[in-house]
Short mmCIF file of C-alpha atoms in Angstrom, two decimals:
data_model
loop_
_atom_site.label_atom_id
_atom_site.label_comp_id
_atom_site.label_asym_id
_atom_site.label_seq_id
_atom_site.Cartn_x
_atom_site.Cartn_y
_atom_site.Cartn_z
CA UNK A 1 26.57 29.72 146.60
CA UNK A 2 26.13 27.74 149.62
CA UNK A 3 23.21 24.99 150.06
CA UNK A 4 23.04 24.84 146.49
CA UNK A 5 23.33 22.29 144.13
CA UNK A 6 25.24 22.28 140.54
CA UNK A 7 25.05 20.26 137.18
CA UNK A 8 27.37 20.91 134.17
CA UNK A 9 26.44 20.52 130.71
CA UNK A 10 28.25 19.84 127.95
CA UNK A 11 27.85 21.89 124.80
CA UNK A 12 27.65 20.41 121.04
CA UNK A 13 30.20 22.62 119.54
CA UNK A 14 33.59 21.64 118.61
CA UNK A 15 34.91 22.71 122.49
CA UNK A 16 33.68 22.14 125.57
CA UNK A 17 31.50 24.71 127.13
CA UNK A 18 30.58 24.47 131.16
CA UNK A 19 27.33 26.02 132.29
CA UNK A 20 25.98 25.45 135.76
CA UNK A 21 22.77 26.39 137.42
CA UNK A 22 20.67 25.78 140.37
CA UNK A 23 18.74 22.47 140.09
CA UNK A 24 16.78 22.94 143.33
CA UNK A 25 16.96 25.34 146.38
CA UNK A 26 17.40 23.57 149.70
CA UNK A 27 14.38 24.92 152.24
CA UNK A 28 16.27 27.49 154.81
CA UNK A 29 15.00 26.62 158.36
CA UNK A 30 12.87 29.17 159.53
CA UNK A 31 13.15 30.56 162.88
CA UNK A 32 9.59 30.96 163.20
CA UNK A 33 7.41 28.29 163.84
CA UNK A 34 4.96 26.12 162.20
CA UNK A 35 1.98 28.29 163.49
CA UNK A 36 3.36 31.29 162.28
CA UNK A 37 3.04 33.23 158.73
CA UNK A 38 6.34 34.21 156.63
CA UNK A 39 6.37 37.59 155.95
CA UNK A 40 5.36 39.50 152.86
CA UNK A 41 9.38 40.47 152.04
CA UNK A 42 10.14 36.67 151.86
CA UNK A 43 7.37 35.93 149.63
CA UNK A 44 8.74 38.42 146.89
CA UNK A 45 11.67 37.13 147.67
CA UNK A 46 11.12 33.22 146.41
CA UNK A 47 9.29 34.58 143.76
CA UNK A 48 11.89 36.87 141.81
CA UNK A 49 14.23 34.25 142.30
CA UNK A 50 11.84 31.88 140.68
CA UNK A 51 11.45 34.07 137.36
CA UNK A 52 15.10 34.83 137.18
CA UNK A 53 15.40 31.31 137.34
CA UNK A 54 13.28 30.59 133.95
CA UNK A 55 14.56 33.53 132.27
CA UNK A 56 18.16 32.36 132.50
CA UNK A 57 16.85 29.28 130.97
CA UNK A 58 15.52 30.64 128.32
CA UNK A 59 18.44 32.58 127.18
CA UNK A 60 20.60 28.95 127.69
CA UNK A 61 17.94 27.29 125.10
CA UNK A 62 17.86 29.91 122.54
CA UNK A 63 22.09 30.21 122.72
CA UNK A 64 22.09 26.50 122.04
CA UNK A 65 19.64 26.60 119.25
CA UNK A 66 21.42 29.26 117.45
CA UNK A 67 24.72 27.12 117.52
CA UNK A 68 22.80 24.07 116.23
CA UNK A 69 21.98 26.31 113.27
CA UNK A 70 25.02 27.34 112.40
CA UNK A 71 26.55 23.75 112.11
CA UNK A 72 23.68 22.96 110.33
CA UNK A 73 22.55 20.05 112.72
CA UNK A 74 18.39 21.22 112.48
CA UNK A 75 16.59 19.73 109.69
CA UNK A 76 15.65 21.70 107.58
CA UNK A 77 12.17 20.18 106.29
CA UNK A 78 9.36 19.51 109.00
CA UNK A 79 8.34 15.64 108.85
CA UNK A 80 4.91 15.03 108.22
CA UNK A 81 2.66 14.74 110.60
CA UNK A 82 1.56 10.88 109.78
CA UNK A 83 4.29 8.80 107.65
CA UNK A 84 1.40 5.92 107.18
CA UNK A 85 -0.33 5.99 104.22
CA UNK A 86 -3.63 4.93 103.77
CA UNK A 87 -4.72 3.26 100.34
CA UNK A 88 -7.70 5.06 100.35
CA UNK A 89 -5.87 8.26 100.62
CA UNK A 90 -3.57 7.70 98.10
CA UNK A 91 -6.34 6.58 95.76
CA UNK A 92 -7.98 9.58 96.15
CA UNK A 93 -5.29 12.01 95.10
CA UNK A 94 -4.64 9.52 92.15
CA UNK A 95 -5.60 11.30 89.35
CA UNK A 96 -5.12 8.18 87.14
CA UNK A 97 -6.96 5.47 89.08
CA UNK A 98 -10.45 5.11 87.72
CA UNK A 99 -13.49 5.66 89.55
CA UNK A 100 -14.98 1.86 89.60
CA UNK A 101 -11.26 0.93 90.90
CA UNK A 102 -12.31 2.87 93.57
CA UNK A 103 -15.21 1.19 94.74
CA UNK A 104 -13.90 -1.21 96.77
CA UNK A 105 -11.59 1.01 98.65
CA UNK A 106 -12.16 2.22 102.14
CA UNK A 107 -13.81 5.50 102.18
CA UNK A 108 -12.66 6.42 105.76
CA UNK A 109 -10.17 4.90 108.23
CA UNK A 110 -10.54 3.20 111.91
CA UNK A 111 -9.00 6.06 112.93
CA UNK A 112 -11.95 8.40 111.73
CA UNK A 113 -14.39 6.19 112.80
CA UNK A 114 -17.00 7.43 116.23
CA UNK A 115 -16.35 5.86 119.20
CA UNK A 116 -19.34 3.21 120.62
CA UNK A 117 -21.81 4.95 122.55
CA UNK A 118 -22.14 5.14 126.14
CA UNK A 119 -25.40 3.34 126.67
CA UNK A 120 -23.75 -0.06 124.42
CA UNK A 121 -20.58 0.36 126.62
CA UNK A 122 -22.99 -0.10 129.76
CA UNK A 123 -24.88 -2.69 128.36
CA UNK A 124 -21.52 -4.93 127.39
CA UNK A 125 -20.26 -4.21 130.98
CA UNK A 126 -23.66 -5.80 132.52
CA UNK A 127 -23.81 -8.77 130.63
CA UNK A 128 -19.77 -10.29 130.78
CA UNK A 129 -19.94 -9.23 134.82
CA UNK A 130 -22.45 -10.93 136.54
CA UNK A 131 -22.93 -11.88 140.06
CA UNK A 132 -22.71 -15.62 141.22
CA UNK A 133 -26.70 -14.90 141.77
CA UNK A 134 -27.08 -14.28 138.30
CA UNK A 135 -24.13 -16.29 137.02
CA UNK A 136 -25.46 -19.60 134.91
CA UNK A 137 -24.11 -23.28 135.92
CA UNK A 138 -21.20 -24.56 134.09
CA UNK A 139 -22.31 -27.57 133.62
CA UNK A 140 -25.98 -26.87 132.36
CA UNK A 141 -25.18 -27.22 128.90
CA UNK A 142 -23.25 -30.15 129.07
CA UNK A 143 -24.39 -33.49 128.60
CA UNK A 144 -24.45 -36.19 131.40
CA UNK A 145 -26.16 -39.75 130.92
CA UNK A 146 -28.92 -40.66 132.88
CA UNK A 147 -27.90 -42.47 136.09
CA UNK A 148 -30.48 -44.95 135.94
CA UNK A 149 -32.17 -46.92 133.16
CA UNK A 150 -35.82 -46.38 133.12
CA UNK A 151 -36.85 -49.09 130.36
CA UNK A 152 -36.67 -48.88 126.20
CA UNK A 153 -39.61 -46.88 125.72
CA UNK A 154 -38.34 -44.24 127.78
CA UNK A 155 -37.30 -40.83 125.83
CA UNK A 156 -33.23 -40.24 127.70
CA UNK A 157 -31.50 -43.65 126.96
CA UNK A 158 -27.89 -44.41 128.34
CA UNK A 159 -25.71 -44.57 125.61
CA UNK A 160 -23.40 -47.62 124.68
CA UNK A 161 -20.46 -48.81 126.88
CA UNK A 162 -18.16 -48.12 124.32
CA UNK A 163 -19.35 -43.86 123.85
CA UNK A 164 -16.70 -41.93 125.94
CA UNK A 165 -19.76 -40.22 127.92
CA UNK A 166 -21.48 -42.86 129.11
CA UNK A 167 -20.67 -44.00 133.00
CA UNK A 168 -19.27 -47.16 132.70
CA UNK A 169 -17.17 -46.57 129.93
CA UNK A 170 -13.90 -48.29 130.43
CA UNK A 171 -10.98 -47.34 127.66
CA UNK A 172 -9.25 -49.76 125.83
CA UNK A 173 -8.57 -52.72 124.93
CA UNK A 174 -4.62 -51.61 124.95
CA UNK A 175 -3.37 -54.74 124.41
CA UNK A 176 -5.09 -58.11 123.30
CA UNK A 177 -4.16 -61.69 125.51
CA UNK A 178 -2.50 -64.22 123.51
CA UNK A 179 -5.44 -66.91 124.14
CA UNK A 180 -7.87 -64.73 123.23
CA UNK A 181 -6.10 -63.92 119.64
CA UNK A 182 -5.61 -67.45 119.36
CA UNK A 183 -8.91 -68.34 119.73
CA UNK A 184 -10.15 -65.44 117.34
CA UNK A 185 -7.66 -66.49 114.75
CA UNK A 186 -7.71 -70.14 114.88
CA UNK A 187 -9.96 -71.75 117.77
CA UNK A 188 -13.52 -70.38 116.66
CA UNK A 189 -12.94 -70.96 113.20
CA UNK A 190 -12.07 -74.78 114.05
CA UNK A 191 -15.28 -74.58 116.13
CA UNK A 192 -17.57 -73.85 114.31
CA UNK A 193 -16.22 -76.43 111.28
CA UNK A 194 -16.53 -79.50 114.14
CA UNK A 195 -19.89 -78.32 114.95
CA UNK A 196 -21.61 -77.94 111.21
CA UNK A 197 -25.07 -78.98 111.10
CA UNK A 198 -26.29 -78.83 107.40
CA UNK A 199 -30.04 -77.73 106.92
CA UNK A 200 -31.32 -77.56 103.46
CA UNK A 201 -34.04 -75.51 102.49
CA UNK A 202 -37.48 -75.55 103.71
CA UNK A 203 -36.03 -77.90 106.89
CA UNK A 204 -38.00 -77.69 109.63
CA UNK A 205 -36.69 -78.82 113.17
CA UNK A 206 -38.43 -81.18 115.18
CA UNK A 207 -39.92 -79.73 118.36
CA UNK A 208 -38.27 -80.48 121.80
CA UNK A 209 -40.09 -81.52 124.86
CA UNK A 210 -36.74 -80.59 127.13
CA UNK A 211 -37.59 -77.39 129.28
CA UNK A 212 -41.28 -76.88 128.18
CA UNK A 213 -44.01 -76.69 130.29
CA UNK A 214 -46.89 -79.15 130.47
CA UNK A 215 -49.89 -77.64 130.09
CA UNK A 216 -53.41 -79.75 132.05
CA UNK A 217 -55.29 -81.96 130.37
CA UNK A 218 -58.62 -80.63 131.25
CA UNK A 219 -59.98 -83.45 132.45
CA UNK A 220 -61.12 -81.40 135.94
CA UNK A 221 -62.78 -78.04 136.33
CA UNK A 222 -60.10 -77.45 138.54
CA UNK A 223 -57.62 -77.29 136.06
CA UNK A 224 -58.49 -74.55 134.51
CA UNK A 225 -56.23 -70.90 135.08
CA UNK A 226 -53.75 -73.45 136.77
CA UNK A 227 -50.50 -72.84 135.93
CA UNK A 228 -48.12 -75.29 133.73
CA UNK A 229 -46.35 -77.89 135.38
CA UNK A 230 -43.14 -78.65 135.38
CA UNK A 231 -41.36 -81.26 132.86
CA UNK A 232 -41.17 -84.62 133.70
CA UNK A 233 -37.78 -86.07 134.97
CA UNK A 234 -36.39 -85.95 138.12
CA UNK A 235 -34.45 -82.69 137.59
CA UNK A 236 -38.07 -81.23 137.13
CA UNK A 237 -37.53 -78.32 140.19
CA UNK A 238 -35.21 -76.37 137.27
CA UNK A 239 -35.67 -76.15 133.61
CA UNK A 240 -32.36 -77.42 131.58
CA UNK A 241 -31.23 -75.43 129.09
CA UNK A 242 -31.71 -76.67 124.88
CA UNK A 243 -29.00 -77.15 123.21
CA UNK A 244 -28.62 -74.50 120.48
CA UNK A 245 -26.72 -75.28 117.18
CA UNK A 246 -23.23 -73.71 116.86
CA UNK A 247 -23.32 -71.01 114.19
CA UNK A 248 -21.59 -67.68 113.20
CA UNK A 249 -23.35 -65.49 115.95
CA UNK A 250 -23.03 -68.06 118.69
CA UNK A 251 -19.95 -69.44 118.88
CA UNK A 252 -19.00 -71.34 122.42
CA UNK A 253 -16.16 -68.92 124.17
CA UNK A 254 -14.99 -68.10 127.61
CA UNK A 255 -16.81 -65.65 129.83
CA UNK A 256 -15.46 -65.66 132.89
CA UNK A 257 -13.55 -67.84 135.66
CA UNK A 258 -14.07 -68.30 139.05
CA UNK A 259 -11.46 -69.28 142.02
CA UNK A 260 -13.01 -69.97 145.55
CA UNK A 261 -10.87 -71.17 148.26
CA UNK A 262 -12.11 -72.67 151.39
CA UNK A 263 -10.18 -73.00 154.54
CA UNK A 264 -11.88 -74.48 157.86
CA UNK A 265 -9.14 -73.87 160.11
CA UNK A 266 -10.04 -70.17 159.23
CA UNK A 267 -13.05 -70.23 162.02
CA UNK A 268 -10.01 -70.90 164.56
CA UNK A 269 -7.24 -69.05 163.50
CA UNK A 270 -7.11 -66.10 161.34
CA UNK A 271 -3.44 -66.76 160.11
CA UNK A 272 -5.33 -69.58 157.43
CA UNK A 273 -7.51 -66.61 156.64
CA UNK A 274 -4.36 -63.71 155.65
CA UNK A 275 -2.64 -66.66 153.97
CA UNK A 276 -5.76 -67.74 151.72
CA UNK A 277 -6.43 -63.96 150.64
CA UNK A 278 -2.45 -63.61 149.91
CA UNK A 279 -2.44 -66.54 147.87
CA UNK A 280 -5.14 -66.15 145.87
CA UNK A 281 -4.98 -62.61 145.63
CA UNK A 282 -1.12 -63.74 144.07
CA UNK A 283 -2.25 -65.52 141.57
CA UNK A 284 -5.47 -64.29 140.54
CA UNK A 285 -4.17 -60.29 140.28
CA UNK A 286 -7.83 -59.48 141.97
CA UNK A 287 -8.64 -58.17 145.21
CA UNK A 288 -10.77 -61.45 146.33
CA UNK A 289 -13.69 -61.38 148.66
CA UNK A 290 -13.74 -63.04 151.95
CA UNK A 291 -16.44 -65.90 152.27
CA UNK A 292 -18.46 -67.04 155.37
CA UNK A 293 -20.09 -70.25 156.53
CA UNK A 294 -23.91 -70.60 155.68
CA UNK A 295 -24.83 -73.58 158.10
CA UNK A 296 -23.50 -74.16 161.50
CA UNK A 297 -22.05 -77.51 162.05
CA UNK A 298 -21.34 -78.55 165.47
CA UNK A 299 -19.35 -82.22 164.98
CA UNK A 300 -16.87 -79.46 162.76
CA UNK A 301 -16.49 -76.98 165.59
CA UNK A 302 -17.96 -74.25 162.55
CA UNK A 303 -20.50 -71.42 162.99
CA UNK A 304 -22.61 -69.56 160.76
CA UNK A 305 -21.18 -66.37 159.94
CA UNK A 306 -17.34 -67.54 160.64
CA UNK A 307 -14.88 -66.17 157.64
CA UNK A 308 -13.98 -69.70 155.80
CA UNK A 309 -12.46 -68.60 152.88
CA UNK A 310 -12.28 -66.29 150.03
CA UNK A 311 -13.36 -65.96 146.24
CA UNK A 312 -12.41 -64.07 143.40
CA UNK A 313 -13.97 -63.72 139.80
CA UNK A 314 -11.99 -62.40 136.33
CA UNK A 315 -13.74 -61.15 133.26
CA UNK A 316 -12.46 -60.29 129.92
CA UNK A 317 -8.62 -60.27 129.85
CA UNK A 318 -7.67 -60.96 132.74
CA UNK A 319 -9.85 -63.96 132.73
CA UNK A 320 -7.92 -65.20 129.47
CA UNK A 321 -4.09 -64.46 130.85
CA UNK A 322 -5.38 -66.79 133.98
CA UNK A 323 -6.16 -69.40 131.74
CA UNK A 324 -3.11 -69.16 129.56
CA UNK A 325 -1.02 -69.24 132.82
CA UNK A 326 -2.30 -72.01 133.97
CA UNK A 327 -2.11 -73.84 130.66
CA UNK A 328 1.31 -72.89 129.93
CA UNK A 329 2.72 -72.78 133.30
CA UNK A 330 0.75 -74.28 136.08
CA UNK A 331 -0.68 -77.63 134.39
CA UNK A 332 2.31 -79.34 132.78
CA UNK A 333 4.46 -79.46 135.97
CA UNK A 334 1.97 -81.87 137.56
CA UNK A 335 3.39 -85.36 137.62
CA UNK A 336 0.84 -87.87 136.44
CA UNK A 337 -2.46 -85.59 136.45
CA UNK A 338 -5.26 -86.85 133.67
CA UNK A 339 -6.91 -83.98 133.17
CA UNK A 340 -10.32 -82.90 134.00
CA UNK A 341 -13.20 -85.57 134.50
CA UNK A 342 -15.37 -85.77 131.87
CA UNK A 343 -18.61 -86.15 133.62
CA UNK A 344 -18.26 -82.69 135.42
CA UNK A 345 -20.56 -79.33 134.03
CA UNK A 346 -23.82 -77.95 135.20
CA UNK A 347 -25.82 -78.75 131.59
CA UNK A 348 -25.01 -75.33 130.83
CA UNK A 349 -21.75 -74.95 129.68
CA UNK A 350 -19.86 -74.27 132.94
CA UNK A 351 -16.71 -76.35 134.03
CA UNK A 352 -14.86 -77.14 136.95
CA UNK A 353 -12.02 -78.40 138.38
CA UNK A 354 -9.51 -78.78 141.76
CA UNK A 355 -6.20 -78.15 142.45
CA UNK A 356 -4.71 -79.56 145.60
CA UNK A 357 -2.10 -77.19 147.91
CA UNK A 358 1.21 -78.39 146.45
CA UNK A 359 -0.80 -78.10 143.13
CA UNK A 360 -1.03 -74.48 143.61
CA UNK A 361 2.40 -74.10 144.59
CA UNK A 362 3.40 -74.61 141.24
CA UNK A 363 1.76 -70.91 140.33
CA UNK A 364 4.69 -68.73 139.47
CA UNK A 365 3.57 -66.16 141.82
CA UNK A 366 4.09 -68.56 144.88
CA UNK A 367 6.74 -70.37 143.41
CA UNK A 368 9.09 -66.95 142.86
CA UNK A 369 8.28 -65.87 146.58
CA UNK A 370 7.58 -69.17 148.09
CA UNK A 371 9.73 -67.89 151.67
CA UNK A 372 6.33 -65.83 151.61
CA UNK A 373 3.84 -67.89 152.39
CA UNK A 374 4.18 -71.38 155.36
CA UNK A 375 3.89 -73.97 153.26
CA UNK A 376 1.39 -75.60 155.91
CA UNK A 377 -0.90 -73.04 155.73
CA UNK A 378 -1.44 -72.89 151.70
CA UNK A 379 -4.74 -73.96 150.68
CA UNK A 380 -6.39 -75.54 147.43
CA UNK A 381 -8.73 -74.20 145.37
CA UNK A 382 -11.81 -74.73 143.06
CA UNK A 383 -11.53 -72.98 139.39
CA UNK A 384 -14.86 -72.99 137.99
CA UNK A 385 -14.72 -71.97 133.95
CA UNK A 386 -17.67 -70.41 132.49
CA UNK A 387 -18.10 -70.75 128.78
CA UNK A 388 -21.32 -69.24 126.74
CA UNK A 389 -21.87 -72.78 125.79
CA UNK A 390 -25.63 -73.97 126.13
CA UNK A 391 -24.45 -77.84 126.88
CA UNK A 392 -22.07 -79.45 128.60
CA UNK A 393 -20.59 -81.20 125.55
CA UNK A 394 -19.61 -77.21 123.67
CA UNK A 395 -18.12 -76.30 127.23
CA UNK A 396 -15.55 -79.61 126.83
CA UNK A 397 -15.34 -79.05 123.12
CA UNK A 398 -14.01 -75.07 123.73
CA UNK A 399 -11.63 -76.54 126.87
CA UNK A 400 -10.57 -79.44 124.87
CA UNK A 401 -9.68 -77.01 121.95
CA UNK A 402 -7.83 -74.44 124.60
CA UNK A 403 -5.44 -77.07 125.82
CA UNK A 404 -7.72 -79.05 128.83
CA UNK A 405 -7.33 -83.11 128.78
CA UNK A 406 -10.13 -84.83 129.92
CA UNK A 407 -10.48 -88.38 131.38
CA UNK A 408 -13.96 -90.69 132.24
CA UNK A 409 -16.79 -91.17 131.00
CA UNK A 410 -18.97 -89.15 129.42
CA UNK A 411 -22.31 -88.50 130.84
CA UNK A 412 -23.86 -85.75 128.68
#
């Protein structure tokens, strides 16, 4: 038939069989228009051609089916309807299980069980979706340390710089400087031997005038509620530190060093100013900080506020590979330099020393790249090496024992 379309299927017996029938009926156009209703003689139409349609189909089926069952192809025994098996279940139709081996058996399955109730489904819904109105912080059960420290006796204390919360934790140490494991290893050991003070027991030291206050003798009414005066001496505008004895908990060792550069051409030309930062900045491995002048000074053409210089100060490692370097590296190559004088300190502890411009040439950060940096334009530089020495005499002890010479006399 025309407009139709045609599908052949193959039987399951031993020969081929060819069947076709209509899959679908293509629309016929219509000569009437949209607006228009079919009439009542094409309606019956479509619709005995429909049931034909299924009958046919149904005769097809039941032809196949019969074939099937003469090859024997069917099976022959219905499957069950569930091939699990529950242990329950089969406990139950047990006849020789027990009935206390039974007792810890399910009685029913999850299949069996009643499904949650409508009002608990709501309820779940409206408490996992929430609005951002509604919706708690994420951080408001989370701990963060205080940002500022409000004294010991208050009840939120910052906790140590070593706990991973706190805000100026810093992680590491990764690696440990060589100066600093000699000086744990060998150095404070030696130390502490050279500085032995033996104090039997019931010893009693004798007091110290050195940094105390004098108090008035009374002699006026006016004295009294005055405050003390100052030690005697002509350092008496600052109190000088007492010597502590070196023992276990105190032991002299180096807390940081500072390097301070100052360059007057600076004020006149700012190409002594880059070249100062570069060079220190080289050798130092720190970003250093640009000084200025403090006093103006007319005969030396300076002005207060004019960038003179820069500074720079290391702590921890970084302060101990700086000292190694220049130990190791920097120091020896200096033809004929004695050392540090002996008479230098502040009666605290602190050191300090210069090194001239060809001096600091000998850095190996300048002396690798030396095309870098004019050669006129280098500067010299102050290193200032603080110890946690309380006298000037532990602060030479602690250099002397890290590699420093000294020279001079020795003034305290």
């Amino acid at each position: 038939m025309a407009g139709e379309d045609y599908v052949w299927l193959e039987g399951e017996s031993s020969h081929m069989q060819a069947e076709k029938f209509p899959l679908s009926r293509k629309p016929h156009k219509s000569p009437i228009g949209p607006s228009q209703e079919p009439s009542p003689n094409r309606k019956q139409t479509v619709v005995q051609d429909f049931s034909l349609t299924h009958i046919m189909s149904g005769l097809r089926e039941s032809a196949r089916l019969a074939r099937l069952f003469g090859q024997r192809r069917l099976p022959l025994k219905a499957p069950q309807s569930c091939a699990r098996q529950f242990t329950s279940t089969a406990a139950g139709n047990s006849q020789t299980l027990k009935a206390d081996q039974l007792a810890d058996l399910e009685s029913t399955t999850t299949y069996t069980s009643p499904a949650p109730e409508q009002e608990s489904i709501d309820k779940f819904k409206t408490g996992t979706h929430r609005t951002n109105e509604e919706r708690l912080p994420g951080g408001r059960y989370q701990y963060h340390p205080p940002k500022y420290y409000r004294g010991p006796l208050h009840p939120v204390q910052s906790p140590e710089s070593s706990d991973p919360t706190a805000r100026d934790f810093v992680p590491g140490p990764f690696s440990v400087p060589r100066l600093k494991q000699t000086y744990e290893s060998t150095i404070a050991h030696d130390l502490m031997t050279m500085t032995y003070k033996h104090k039997p027991p019931g010893y009693v030291a004798p007091e110290s005038n050195k940094g105390h206050l004098r108090e008035w003798d009374d002699s006026s009414p006016y004295h009294k509620n005055r405050p003390r005066r100052a030690p005697r001496g002509g350092a008496s505008s600052r109190l000088g530190l007492i010597e502590r004895d070196v023992e276990w908990n105190n032991i002299p060792k180096l807390s940081a060093v500072t390097i301070n550069s100052y360059a007057p051409e600076a004020c006149h030309s700012k190409d002594y100013l880059h070249v100062t930062r570069a060079v220190i900045q080289a050798i130092s491995g720190a970003y250093p900080e640009v000084t200025t002048i403090k006093h103006q000074v007319s005969q030396w053409r300076i002005r207060e506020g004019d960038k003179a210089g820069c500074k720079v100060t290391l702590h921890g490692s970084a302060a101990s590979e700086f000292v190694d370097k220049l130990i190791t590296l920097v120091l020896p190559k200096i033809k004929d330099w004695p050392g540090i004088k002996a008479s230098t300190g502040d009666d605290s502890g602190n050191l300090a020393f210069g090194m001239k411009p060809e001096w600091v040439t000998y850095f190996p950060e300048i002396e690798f790249n030396f095309d870098m940096y004019p050669p006129r334009l280098i500067p010299g530089c102050d290193i200032f090496l603080h110890t946690t020495g309380t006298s000037d005499r532990q602060g030479r002890l602690l250099l002397q024992a890290l590699g420093f010479p000294f020279y001079g006399k020795k003034t305290r």
